[in-house]
CSV table of C-alpha atoms in Angstrom, one decimal:
chain,number,residue,atom,x,y,z
A,109,MET,CA,0.0,0.0,0.0
A,110,ILE,CA,1.3,3.4,-0.9
A,111,ILE,CA,0.4,6.1,1.7
A,112,GLN,CA,-0.1,9.7,0.6
A,113,PRO,CA,-1.3,12.7,2.6
A,114,GLN,CA,-5.1,13.0,2.9
A,115,ILE,CA,-6.0,16.5,4.2
A,116,GLN,CA,-9.4,17.8,5.0
A,117,GLY,CA,-9.2,21.5,6.0
A,118,VAL,CA,-6.7,21.4,8.9
A,119,VAL,CA,-7.2,17.7,9.7
A,120,ALA,CA,-4.8,15.0,8.3
A,121,ARG,CA,-6.8,11.8,7.6
A,122,SER,CA,-3.7,9.7,7.0
A,123,CYS,CA,-0.2,9.3,8.4
A,124,HIS,CA,2.9,7.6,7.2
A,125,PRO,CA,4.4,5.2,9.8
A,126,PHE,CA,8.0,5.5,8.6
A,127,GLY,CA,7.7,9.2,8.3
A,128,CYS,CA,6.7,9.1,12.0
A,129,GLN,CA,9.9,7.1,12.6
A,130,ALA,CA,11.9,9.8,10.9
A,131,ALA,CA,10.3,12.5,13.0
A,132,VAL,CA,11.1,10.7,16.2
A,133,SER,CA,14.7,10.0,15.0
A,134,GLU,CA,15.3,13.7,14.2
A,135,GLN,CA,14.1,14.8,17.6
A,136,ILE,CA,16.2,12.2,19.3
A,137,ALA,CA,19.3,13.4,17.4
A,138,LYS,CA,18.7,17.0,18.6
A,139,SER,CA,18.3,15.9,22.2
A,140,GLN,CA,21.5,13.8,22.2
A,141,THR,CA,23.5,16.9,21.5
A,142,GLN,CA,22.3,18.7,24.7
A,143,GLN,CA,24.4,19.4,27.7
A,144,SER,CA,23.5,20.2,31.3
A,145,SER,CA,25.4,21.3,34.3
A,146,SER,CA,22.7,20.3,36.8
A,147,ASP,CA,22.8,17.1,38.8
A,148,ALA,CA,19.1,17.4,39.7
A,149,LEU,CA,17.7,16.1,36.5
A,150,PRO,CA,14.6,13.8,36.8
A,151,LYS,CA,15.3,10.1,36.2
A,152,ARG,CA,11.8,8.7,36.4
A,153,VAL,CA,9.1,10.5,34.5
A,154,LEU,CA,5.4,10.1,33.8
A,155,ILE,CA,4.2,12.0,30.7
A,156,LEU,CA,0.4,12.4,30.4
A,157,GLY,CA,-0.2,13.1,26.7
A,158,ALA,CA,3.1,11.6,25.4
A,159,SER,CA,2.5,10.8,21.7
A,160,SER,CA,2.8,14.1,19.9
A,161,GLY,CA,3.6,17.8,20.2
A,162,PHE,CA,5.1,19.1,23.5
A,163,GLY,CA,4.4,15.8,25.3
A,164,LEU,CA,6.3,13.7,22.9
A,165,ALA,CA,9.1,16.3,22.7
A,166,SER,CA,9.3,16.3,26.5
A,167,ARG,CA,9.6,12.5,26.6
A,168,ILE,CA,12.3,12.5,24.0
A,169,ALA,CA,14.3,15.4,25.6
A,170,LEU,CA,14.2,13.7,29.0
A,171,ALA,CA,15.0,10.2,27.7
A,172,PHE,CA,17.7,11.0,25.2
A,173,GLY,CA,19.1,14.2,26.6
A,174,PRO,CA,21.4,14.4,29.6
A,175,ALA,CA,18.7,13.2,32.0
A,176,LYS,CA,18.6,9.8,30.5
A,177,ALA,CA,15.3,9.3,32.1
A,178,ASP,CA,13.1,6.2,32.3
A,179,THR,CA,9.6,7.1,31.2
A,180,ILE,CA,6.0,6.0,31.2
A,181,GLY,CA,3.9,7.7,28.5
A,182,VAL,CA,0.1,7.8,28.4
A,183,SER,CA,-1.8,8.6,25.2
A,184,PHE,CA,-5.0,7.8,23.4
A,185,GLU,CA,-4.0,6.5,20.0
A,186,ARG,CA,-5.1,3.8,17.5
A,187,GLY,CA,-3.3,1.3,15.3
A,188,VAL,CA,-4.1,-0.4,11.9
A,189,SER,CA,-7.7,-1.4,11.5
A,190,ASP,CA,-10.4,-1.7,8.9
A,191,LYS,CA,-10.9,2.1,9.3
A,192,GLY,CA,-7.4,3.0,8.3
A,193,ILE,CA,-3.7,3.0,8.9
A,194,GLY,CA,-4.0,4.4,12.4
A,195,SER,CA,-2.8,7.6,14.0
A,196,ALA,CA,0.6,9.2,13.9
A,197,GLY,CA,0.8,9.1,17.7
A,198,TRP,CA,0.5,5.3,17.6
A,199,TYR,CA,3.7,5.0,15.5
A,200,ASN,CA,5.5,7.7,17.5
A,201,ASN,CA,5.0,5.6,20.6
A,202,ILE,CA,6.3,2.5,18.8
A,203,PHE,CA,9.4,4.0,17.4
A,204,PHE,CA,10.2,5.9,20.6
A,205,HIS,CA,10.0,2.6,22.5
A,206,GLN,CA,12.3,0.9,20.0
A,207,ALA,CA,14.9,3.6,20.3
A,208,ALA,CA,14.7,3.7,24.1
A,209,GLU,CA,15.1,-0.1,24.3
A,210,GLN,CA,18.3,0.2,22.2
A,211,ASP,CA,19.6,2.7,24.8
A,212,GLU,CA,18.5,0.4,27.6
A,213,LEU,CA,15.9,2.9,28.9
A,214,VAL,CA,12.6,2.0,30.4
A,215,SER,CA,9.8,3.2,28.1
A,216,THR,CA,6.4,1.9,29.0
A,217,ASN,CA,3.5,3.0,26.8
A,218,ILE,CA,0.0,3.0,28.2
A,219,VAL,CA,-2.6,3.5,25.5
A,220,GLY,CA,-6.1,4.7,26.6
A,221,ASP,CA,-8.2,7.5,28.0
A,222,ALA,CA,-6.1,9.4,30.5
A,223,PHE,CA,-9.3,10.7,32.1
A,224,SER,CA,-10.4,7.2,33.0
A,225,SER,CA,-9.9,5.4,36.4
A,226,GLU,CA,-8.9,2.3,34.6
A,227,ILE,CA,-5.9,4.1,33.0
A,228,ARG,CA,-4.9,5.6,36.3
A,229,GLU,CA,-4.8,2.1,37.8
A,230,GLN,CA,-2.6,1.0,34.9
A,231,VAL,CA,-0.3,3.9,35.5
A,232,ALA,CA,0.0,3.1,39.2
A,233,LYS,CA,0.9,-0.5,38.5
A,234,ALA,CA,3.5,0.6,35.8
A,235,ILE,CA,5.1,3.0,38.2
A,236,GLU,CA,5.4,0.3,40.8
A,237,GLN,CA,6.7,-2.4,38.4
A,238,ASP,CA,8.8,-0.4,36.0
A,239,LEU,CA,10.0,2.7,37.8
A,240,GLY,CA,10.7,1.4,41.3
A,241,GLY,CA,7.5,2.7,42.8
A,242,GLN,CA,7.8,6.5,42.4
A,243,VAL,CA,8.4,9.2,39.9
A,244,ASP,CA,10.5,12.4,40.0
A,245,LEU,CA,8.5,14.4,37.4
A,246,VAL,CA,5.0,14.4,36.0
A,247,VAL,CA,4.5,16.1,32.7
A,248,TYR,CA,0.9,17.1,32.0
A,249,SER,CA,0.4,17.7,28.3
A,250,LEU,CA,-3.1,16.4,27.4
A,251,ALA,CA,-4.6,18.1,24.4
A,252,THR,CA,-8.2,17.1,23.7
A,253,GLY,CA,-11.5,18.6,22.9
A,254,ILE,CA,-13.6,16.5,25.2
A,255,ARG,CA,-13.5,15.2,28.7
A,256,PRO,CA,-15.9,12.8,30.4
A,257,ASN,CA,-17.7,13.9,33.6
A,258,PRO,CA,-16.5,11.2,36.1
A,259,GLU,CA,-19.8,11.4,38.0
A,260,THR,CA,-22.3,11.2,35.1
A,261,GLY,CA,-20.3,9.7,32.2
A,262,GLU,CA,-21.5,12.5,30.0
A,263,PHE,CA,-18.9,14.6,28.1
A,264,TRP,CA,-17.8,18.2,28.5
A,265,ARG,CA,-16.8,19.7,25.2
A,266,SER,CA,-14.4,22.6,24.7
A,267,ALA,CA,-15.2,25.5,22.3
A,268,ILE,CA,-12.7,27.8,20.8
A,269,ARG,CA,-14.6,31.1,21.0
A,270,PRO,CA,-14.0,34.8,21.9
A,271,VAL,CA,-15.7,36.1,25.1
A,272,GLY,CA,-18.1,39.0,25.1
A,273,GLU,CA,-18.0,39.9,21.4
A,274,SER,CA,-17.6,38.3,17.9
A,275,VAL,CA,-14.2,38.2,16.3
A,276,GLU,CA,-13.4,38.1,12.6
A,277,GLY,CA,-10.1,36.9,11.2
A,278,TYR,CA,-8.4,34.5,8.8
A,279,SER,CA,-7.5,30.9,9.1
A,280,VAL,CA,-5.3,28.7,6.8
A,281,ASN,CA,-6.9,25.9,5.0
A,282,PHE,CA,-4.2,23.3,4.2
A,283,GLU,CA,-6.5,21.3,2.0
A,284,LYS,CA,-7.1,24.1,-0.4
A,285,ASN,CA,-3.9,26.0,0.2
A,286,SER,CA,-6.0,29.1,1.0
A,287,LEU,CA,-6.5,31.8,3.7
A,288,ASP,CA,-10.1,31.8,4.5
A,289,LYS,CA,-12.1,34.4,6.4
A,290,VAL,CA,-13.7,33.2,9.6
A,291,SER,CA,-16.2,34.9,12.0
A,292,LEU,CA,-16.6,33.5,15.5
A,293,PRO,CA,-19.6,34.4,17.7
A,294,PRO,CA,-19.0,34.9,21.4
A,295,ALA,CA,-19.0,31.9,23.7
A,296,THR,CA,-22.1,31.0,25.8
A,297,GLU,CA,-21.6,30.6,29.5
A,298,GLN,CA,-21.9,26.8,29.1
A,299,GLU,CA,-19.2,26.8,26.4
A,300,ILE,CA,-16.9,28.8,28.7
A,301,ASP,CA,-17.6,26.5,31.6
A,302,GLU,CA,-17.0,23.3,29.6
A,303,THR,CA,-13.8,24.6,28.0
A,304,ILE,CA,-12.4,25.3,31.4
A,305,LYS,CA,-13.5,21.8,32.5
A,306,VAL,CA,-11.7,20.3,29.5
A,307,MET,CA,-8.6,22.5,29.2
A,308,GLY,CA,-8.2,24.0,32.6
A,309,GLY,CA,-6.3,22.5,35.6
A,310,GLU,CA,-9.0,20.3,37.2
A,311,ASP,CA,-7.7,17.1,35.7
A,312,TRP,CA,-4.1,18.0,36.4
A,313,LEU,CA,-4.9,18.5,40.1
A,314,SER,CA,-6.9,15.2,40.1
A,315,TRP,CA,-4.0,13.3,38.7
A,316,MET,CA,-1.6,14.7,41.3
A,317,GLN,CA,-4.0,13.9,44.1
A,318,PHE,CA,-4.3,10.3,42.8
A,319,LEU,CA,-0.5,9.9,42.6
A,320,THR,CA,0.0,11.5,46.1
A,321,GLU,CA,-2.6,9.3,47.7
A,322,ARG,CA,-0.9,6.2,46.2
A,323,ASN,CA,2.5,7.4,47.4
A,324,LEU,CA,3.8,7.3,43.9
A,325,LEU,CA,5.7,10.7,44.0
A,326,ALA,CA,9.3,10.8,45.2
A,327,LYS,CA,10.5,13.4,47.6
A,328,GLY,CA,11.1,16.6,45.7
A,329,CYS,CA,8.9,15.5,42.8
A,330,GLU,CA,7.9,18.2,40.4
A,331,THR,CA,5.2,18.6,37.8
A,332,VAL,CA,4.8,20.8,34.8
A,333,ALA,CA,1.9,21.8,32.5
A,334,TYR,CA,2.2,23.8,29.3
A,335,SER,CA,0.5,27.1,28.5
A,336,TYR,CA,0.4,29.9,25.9
A,337,ILE,CA,-0.1,33.6,26.4
A,338,GLY,CA,1.0,35.2,23.1
A,339,PRO,CA,1.1,38.8,21.9
A,340,GLU,CA,-1.7,41.3,21.7
A,341,HIS,CA,-2.5,40.2,18.1
A,342,THR,CA,-3.7,36.8,19.3
A,343,HIS,CA,-5.4,37.9,22.5
A,344,ALA,CA,-9.0,38.3,21.2
A,345,ILE,CA,-9.3,34.6,20.2
A,346,TYR,CA,-6.8,33.1,22.6
A,347,HIS,CA,-5.7,34.9,25.8
A,348,LYS,CA,-9.1,36.7,26.3
A,349,GLY,CA,-11.2,33.9,24.8
A,350,THR,CA,-12.3,30.6,26.2
A,351,LEU,CA,-8.9,29.1,25.7
A,352,GLY,CA,-7.3,31.9,27.7
A,353,LEU,CA,-9.8,31.5,30.5
A,354,ALA,CA,-9.0,27.7,30.6
A,355,LYS,CA,-5.2,28.5,30.8
A,356,THR,CA,-5.9,31.0,33.6
A,357,HIS,CA,-7.6,28.3,35.5
A,358,LEU,CA,-4.6,26.0,34.8
A,359,HIS,CA,-2.3,28.7,36.2
A,360,HIS,CA,-4.4,29.0,39.4
A,361,THR,CA,-4.4,25.3,39.8
A,362,ARG,CA,-0.6,25.4,40.2
A,363,ASP,CA,-1.1,27.0,43.6
A,364,ASP,CA,-3.4,24.1,44.7
A,365,ILE,CA,-0.8,21.5,43.5
A,366,ASN,CA,2.0,23.3,45.3
A,367,THR,CA,0.0,23.1,48.5
A,368,LEU,CA,-0.6,19.4,47.8
A,369,LEU,CA,3.1,18.8,47.3
A,370,GLU,CA,4.4,20.7,50.4
A,371,SER,CA,4.7,17.5,52.4
A,372,ILE,CA,7.2,16.0,49.9
A,373,LYS,CA,8.9,19.3,49.2
A,374,GLY,CA,7.6,19.1,45.6
A,375,ASN,CA,6.8,21.9,43.1
A,376,ALA,CA,4.3,22.6,40.3
A,377,ASN,CA,5.4,24.5,37.3
A,378,ILE,CA,3.8,26.2,34.3
A,379,ALA,CA,6.0,26.6,31.1
A,380,VAL,CA,4.6,29.2,28.7
A,381,CYS,CA,5.6,28.0,25.3
A,382,LYS,CA,6.0,29.6,21.9
A,383,ALA,CA,3.3,29.5,19.2
A,384,LEU,CA,3.9,26.4,17.1
A,385,VAL,CA,2.2,24.1,14.6
A,386,THR,CA,0.7,21.3,16.6
A,387,LYS,CA,-2.4,19.1,16.1
A,388,ALA,CA,-4.2,21.4,18.5
A,389,SER,CA,-3.0,24.8,17.4
A,390,VAL,CA,-4.1,24.5,13.8
A,391,PHE,CA,-7.7,24.5,15.0
A,392,ILE,CA,-7.5,27.9,16.5
A,393,PRO,CA,-9.0,30.5,14.1
A,394,GLY,CA,-6.8,33.5,13.6
A,395,LEU,CA,-3.6,31.8,14.9
A,396,THR,CA,-2.3,30.4,11.7
A,397,PRO,CA,-1.8,33.7,9.9
A,398,TYR,CA,0.2,34.8,12.9
A,399,LEU,CA,2.2,31.6,12.6
A,400,LEU,CA,3.0,32.3,9.0
A,401,ALA,CA,4.5,35.7,9.9
A,402,LEU,CA,6.2,34.5,13.1
A,403,TYR,CA,7.9,31.6,11.4
A,404,ARG,CA,9.3,33.9,8.6
A,405,VAL,CA,10.6,36.4,11.1
A,406,MET,CA,12.1,34.0,13.6
A,407,LYS,CA,13.7,31.9,10.8
A,408,ASP,CA,15.2,35.0,9.3
A,409,LYS,CA,16.8,35.8,12.7
A,410,GLY,CA,17.9,32.3,13.3
A,411,LEU,CA,15.6,31.9,16.3
A,412,HIS,CA,13.0,29.5,15.2
A,413,GLU,CA,12.3,26.6,17.4
A,414,GLY,CA,10.1,23.5,17.1
A,415,CYS,CA,8.7,21.5,20.0
A,416,ILE,CA,11.9,19.6,20.6
A,417,GLU,CA,14.1,22.7,20.7
A,418,GLN,CA,11.6,24.3,23.1
A,419,MET,CA,11.7,21.3,25.4
A,420,ASN,CA,15.5,20.9,25.3
A,421,ARG,CA,15.8,24.6,26.2
A,422,LEU,CA,13.2,24.1,29.0
A,423,PHE,CA,14.8,21.1,30.7
A,424,TYR,CA,18.4,21.9,30.1
A,425,GLY,CA,18.5,25.7,30.1
A,426,LYS,CA,15.6,27.1,32.2
A,427,TRP,CA,14.4,24.4,34.5
A,428,HIS,CA,16.4,25.3,37.6
A,429,ASP,CA,17.2,28.9,36.9
A,430,ALA,CA,15.0,31.3,38.9
A,431,ALA,CA,16.0,34.2,36.7
A,432,ASP,CA,14.0,32.5,33.8
A,433,ARG,CA,10.7,32.9,35.7
A,434,ASP,CA,8.5,35.9,35.5
A,435,ALA,CA,6.7,37.7,38.3
A,436,GLU,CA,4.1,35.0,38.5
A,437,GLY,CA,6.7,32.3,38.7
A,438,LEU,CA,6.0,31.1,35.1
A,439,ILE,CA,8.8,29.6,33.1
A,440,ARG,CA,8.9,31.7,29.9
A,441,ILE,CA,10.1,29.8,26.8
A,442,ASP,CA,8.1,32.2,24.7
A,443,ASP,CA,10.7,34.8,25.5
A,444,TRP,CA,12.2,34.9,22.0
A,445,GLU,CA,8.8,35.0,20.3
A,446,LEU,CA,7.8,38.0,22.4
A,447,ARG,CA,10.9,40.0,21.8
A,448,ALA,CA,10.0,43.6,20.8
A,449,ASP,CA,12.0,43.4,17.5
A,450,ILE,CA,10.3,40.1,16.6
A,451,GLN,CA,6.8,41.4,17.2
A,452,LEU,CA,7.5,44.6,15.4
A,453,GLU,CA,8.4,42.7,12.2
A,454,VAL,CA,5.6,40.2,12.7
A,455,ASN,CA,3.0,42.9,13.0
A,456,ALA,CA,4.3,44.6,9.8
A,457,LEU,CA,3.9,41.4,7.8
A,458,LEU,CA,0.4,40.8,9.2
A,459,ALA,CA,-0.6,44.3,8.2
A,460,GLU,CA,0.3,43.4,4.6
A,461,MET,CA,-1.0,39.9,4.6
A,462,THR,CA,-4.1,39.1,2.4
A,463,SER,CA,-5.7,36.0,1.1
A,464,GLU,CA,-3.9,36.7,-2.2
A,465,ASN,CA,-0.4,37.1,-0.9
A,466,PHE,CA,-0.2,35.1,2.4
A,467,ASP,CA,1.9,32.3,0.8
A,468,ASN,CA,4.6,34.9,-0.2
A,469,ILE,CA,4.3,37.3,2.8
A,470,GLY,CA,4.6,34.5,5.4
A,471,ASP,CA,6.4,31.2,5.6
A,472,TYR,CA,3.5,29.1,4.3
A,473,GLN,CA,5.7,26.3,3.0
A,474,GLY,CA,7.4,26.1,6.4
A,475,VAL,CA,4.1,26.0,8.3
A,476,LEU,CA,2.6,23.5,5.8
A,477,GLY,CA,5.7,21.4,6.0
A,478,GLU,CA,5.6,21.2,9.8
A,479,PHE,CA,1.9,20.3,9.6
A,480,LEU,CA,2.7,17.4,7.2
A,481,GLN,CA,5.6,16.3,9.4
A,482,LEU,CA,3.2,15.9,12.4
A,483,ASN,CA,1.7,13.1,10.4
A,484,GLY,CA,4.9,11.6,9.0
A,485,PHE,CA,5.0,13.3,5.6
A,486,ALA,CA,7.5,15.7,4.0
A,487,PHE,CA,10.7,14.0,5.3
A,488,PRO,CA,13.4,13.9,2.6
A,489,SER,CA,14.7,10.7,4.0
A,490,VAL,CA,11.5,8.7,3.4
A,491,ASP,CA,10.5,7.2,0.0
A,492,TYR,CA,6.8,7.9,-0.1
A,493,ASN,CA,6.4,5.9,-3.4
A,494,GLN,CA,7.4,2.7,-1.7
A,495,ASP,CA,4.8,0.2,-0.7
A,496,VAL,CA,4.1,-0.1,3.0
A,497,ASP,CA,3.5,-3.7,4.3
A,498,ILE,CA,0.2,-3.4,6.3
A,499,GLU,CA,0.5,-6.9,7.7
A,500,ALA,CA,4.0,-6.0,9.1
A,501,LEU,CA,2.5,-2.9,10.7
A,502,LYS,CA,-0.1,-4.9,12.5
A,503,ALA,CA,2.7,-6.8,14.3
A,504,LEU,CA,4.0,-3.5,15.8
A,505,HIS,CA,2.7,-2.5,19.2
A,506,PRO,CA,3.6,0.5,21.4
């Protein structure tokens, strides 16, 4: 079977397994070059949301960088079935595990719904059996649009909406290679509440409570969740919208987790990341034109980072440096993005950008390329005209 990209709007309906292998290998190579002067690196790590984006990059950075950490990764992915080839995250898990085994690292994959009690029990068992009973770091990087209510079984659903007033803007359509105008009405109170339930800090706190009650956190254990704030240009749809309110709730939850971890001298962290092409970010209307301009400017200045560069800089550059935290104690790895000179040039490009010239004004090919690579395409090292043995893929498991 020859596998080619199948794109619908901003959704990839196919993935290439060996392109996913190339993606994992490239990130591993970047982490293997890192150095760290700290002796306090985590050695046993639980990553919730480990199969793509910042979660996968965190796992790779910690396993193949100076920490040489053993890891447990939780993700909700699917393999080959009658419905298709499976998801990119499924293959990311497989090829991460293969590479970790070669380096004699523990790399347990747990595939299932991280919101469920069943998966929590599997995680507890894996920590006891595979990591000696406790972890030094918990990375919370779940990105999903729905979360089940544990009491009723019904689902809360997030909504990407402005708050208070409608917002008009543009969004990239990768299927049609176009910049389409979008108009978003303000969120209802129910949409605000449910977005906070799905994307806020409630589940992060619940996980940390579960792990604490089971005595699965080592003394000094830390945890980190990822956030985004962005410049004024993106605030209407992000920082001041439903997503921003959810992130504000996440930030406040850090205080509750710090209180929870006092007895083991632990710590909760929020890392504010750069705007990047991820499976979640491409769904945010108005953000993709900003990404086109940002990528062009930061590449021109030699400052562009992907997820793996961000996570390497987080764990091996900023993690233990108090000077890299802002007044609220947030770790800022969006610092290069928000530099005044960067934003000045980005805003100038956005002022010129139209649906006719967006692919020349901004770095459309770069953004499109990263979107394709999320799903295993656009890697020069992979022959996409070669047949893929589906039966052989069925024998692979995370």
